[in-house]
């Protein structure tokens, strides 16, 4: 490996860590300047740290709002459960942003009679018919606990999106 390629790899590693804001791959001198002490821009810093407990409280508020909203029930179905939390943070002062996956189920029984082992009869399990997993992106006001904005993306953002009126 030549010295220039090593410098470029070092600059790429620094830019991936977020420590280099002035990286241009075509110039090795930029990489040396970057390694020499350019600091990250001030816009990348978070305004406040959010604990997991605060984020869980915000997610609970969003879930309650989605379960109460009649247009959300008509469009998406009933929110049955939160599958996993994708992220949370505070992009602006006094605002909590959360992103999570949730399961929505529209009407219909969706039951099946599945035979149990050893001839013990049949079950009445839920079949999972009509279940849709959507990605929920919401912002909550920390001081009041009110949901500022909420949108649900179907098909991981490639399909239609539902915007809840707040």
Coordinates of C-alpha atoms in Angstrom, one line a residue:
X1 CA 0.0 0.0 0.0
X2 CA 1.2 3.4 -0.8
X3 CA 1.3 6.3 1.6
X4 CA -1.4 8.1 -0.2
X5 CA -3.8 5.2 0.0
X6 CA -3.1 4.8 3.7
X7 CA -3.8 8.5 4.2
X8 CA -7.1 8.1 2.3
X9 CA -8.1 5.1 4.4
X10 CA -7.3 6.9 7.6
X11 CA -9.4 9.9 6.4
X12 CA -12.3 7.6 5.5
X13 CA -12.2 6.0 8.9
X14 CA -12.2 9.4 10.6
X15 CA -15.1 10.6 8.5
X16 CA -17.1 7.4 9.3
X17 CA -16.6 8.1 13.0
X18 CA -17.9 11.6 12.5
X19 CA -14.7 13.3 13.5
X20 CA -13.9 14.8 10.1
X21 CA -16.2 17.3 8.4
X22 CA -13.9 18.4 5.6
X23 CA -13.2 15.1 3.7
X24 CA -12.8 15.2 0.0
X25 CA -11.7 11.7 -1.4
X26 CA -9.8 13.2 -4.3
X27 CA -7.3 15.1 -2.3
X28 CA -4.9 13.5 0.2
X29 CA -4.0 16.9 1.6
X30 CA -7.6 17.3 3.0
X31 CA -7.1 14.0 4.8
X32 CA -3.9 15.3 6.4
X33 CA -5.7 18.5 7.4
X34 CA -8.5 16.4 8.8
X35 CA -6.2 14.2 10.8
X36 CA -4.4 17.4 12.0
X37 CA -7.4 18.6 14.1
X38 CA -10.4 19.8 12.2
X39 CA -13.3 19.6 14.7
X40 CA -16.8 18.5 13.9
X41 CA -19.3 21.2 13.2
X42 CA -21.4 22.5 16.1
X43 CA -24.7 21.4 14.4
X44 CA -24.0 17.7 15.1
X45 CA -24.2 18.0 18.9
X46 CA -27.4 16.9 20.6
X47 CA -29.2 19.4 22.7
X48 CA -30.0 17.0 25.5
X49 CA -29.6 13.3 26.4
X50 CA -32.7 11.2 26.7
X51 CA -32.9 8.2 29.1
X52 CA -34.6 5.0 28.1
X53 CA -37.3 5.6 30.7
X54 CA -38.2 8.9 29.2
X55 CA -38.3 7.4 25.7
X56 CA -40.5 4.6 26.9
X57 CA -42.9 7.1 28.4
X58 CA -43.0 9.0 25.1
X59 CA -43.7 5.7 23.2
X60 CA -46.5 5.0 25.6
X61 CA -48.0 8.4 24.8
X62 CA -47.8 7.8 21.1
X63 CA -49.4 4.4 21.4
X64 CA -52.3 5.8 23.5
X65 CA -52.8 8.6 20.9
X66 CA -52.8 6.1 18.0
X67 CA -55.3 3.8 19.8
X68 CA -57.6 6.8 20.5
X69 CA -57.6 8.3 17.1
X70 CA -60.6 7.1 15.0
X71 CA -59.1 7.9 11.6
X72 CA -55.9 5.9 12.5
X73 CA -58.1 2.9 13.4
X74 CA -60.0 3.2 10.2
X75 CA -56.8 3.6 8.1
X76 CA -54.4 1.3 9.9
X77 CA -56.4 -0.9 12.2
X78 CA -55.9 -1.4 15.9
X79 CA -52.4 -1.1 17.3
X80 CA -51.8 -4.5 18.9
X81 CA -48.2 -4.3 20.1
X82 CA -44.9 -2.4 19.8
X83 CA -42.5 -4.8 18.1
X84 CA -39.1 -3.1 18.7
X85 CA -37.8 0.4 19.4
X86 CA -35.6 1.7 16.6
X87 CA -34.3 4.9 18.1
X88 CA -35.0 7.9 20.3
X89 CA -33.4 11.2 21.1
X90 CA -33.8 15.0 21.5
X91 CA -33.2 16.8 18.2
X92 CA -34.5 20.1 19.5
X93 CA -34.8 21.5 23.0
X94 CA -37.9 20.4 24.9
X95 CA -38.8 17.8 22.2
X96 CA -38.5 14.0 22.2
X97 CA -38.3 12.1 19.0
X98 CA -39.0 8.4 18.9
X99 CA -39.1 5.8 16.1
X100 CA -40.4 2.2 16.6
X101 CA -42.1 -0.6 14.7
X102 CA -45.7 -1.5 15.7
X103 CA -48.2 -4.2 14.6
X104 CA -51.6 -3.1 13.4
X105 CA -54.5 -5.5 12.9
X106 CA -57.7 -4.7 11.0
X107 CA -61.1 -6.3 11.6
X108 CA -62.1 -9.9 11.1
X109 CA -61.9 -12.8 13.4
X110 CA -58.7 -14.4 11.9
X111 CA -59.1 -17.5 14.0
X112 CA -58.2 -21.0 13.0
X113 CA -59.0 -24.4 14.3
X114 CA -55.6 -26.1 14.6
X115 CA -55.5 -29.8 15.6
X116 CA -53.7 -30.3 19.0
X117 CA -51.4 -33.3 19.5
X118 CA -52.6 -36.6 20.9
X119 CA -56.1 -36.0 19.8
X120 CA -56.8 -33.5 22.5
X121 CA -59.2 -31.4 20.3
X122 CA -58.7 -28.1 18.5
X123 CA -57.3 -24.7 19.4
X124 CA -58.8 -21.3 18.7
X125 CA -55.6 -19.5 18.0
X126 CA -55.3 -16.2 16.3
X127 CA -54.2 -16.7 12.7
X128 CA -52.5 -13.3 12.3
X129 CA -54.6 -12.4 9.2
X130 CA -54.7 -8.7 8.5
X131 CA -51.6 -7.8 10.5
X132 CA -49.4 -5.0 9.2
X133 CA -46.2 -3.9 10.7
X134 CA -45.5 -0.2 10.3
X135 CA -42.7 2.1 11.3
X136 CA -43.9 4.9 13.6
X137 CA -42.0 8.2 13.7
X138 CA -43.2 10.7 16.3
X139 CA -42.3 13.9 18.2
X140 CA -43.5 14.6 21.7
X141 CA -43.3 17.8 23.7
X142 CA -41.3 16.9 26.9
X143 CA -42.9 19.5 29.2
X144 CA -46.6 18.8 28.3
X145 CA -46.3 15.2 27.2
X146 CA -48.4 16.0 24.1
X147 CA -47.7 14.4 20.7
X148 CA -46.6 17.1 18.3
X149 CA -46.4 15.0 15.1
X150 CA -46.9 11.3 14.3
X151 CA -46.6 9.5 11.0
X152 CA -46.8 5.7 10.3
X153 CA -45.0 4.3 7.3
X154 CA -46.3 1.2 5.7
X155 CA -43.9 -1.2 4.0
X156 CA -40.8 0.4 5.6
X157 CA -41.4 3.7 3.9
X158 CA -41.9 2.4 0.4
X159 CA -45.7 2.3 0.5
X160 CA -48.2 4.9 1.8
X161 CA -47.7 6.9 4.9
X162 CA -50.4 7.9 7.4
X163 CA -50.1 11.4 9.1
X164 CA -51.9 11.7 12.4
X165 CA -53.5 15.1 13.0
X166 CA -52.3 16.4 16.3

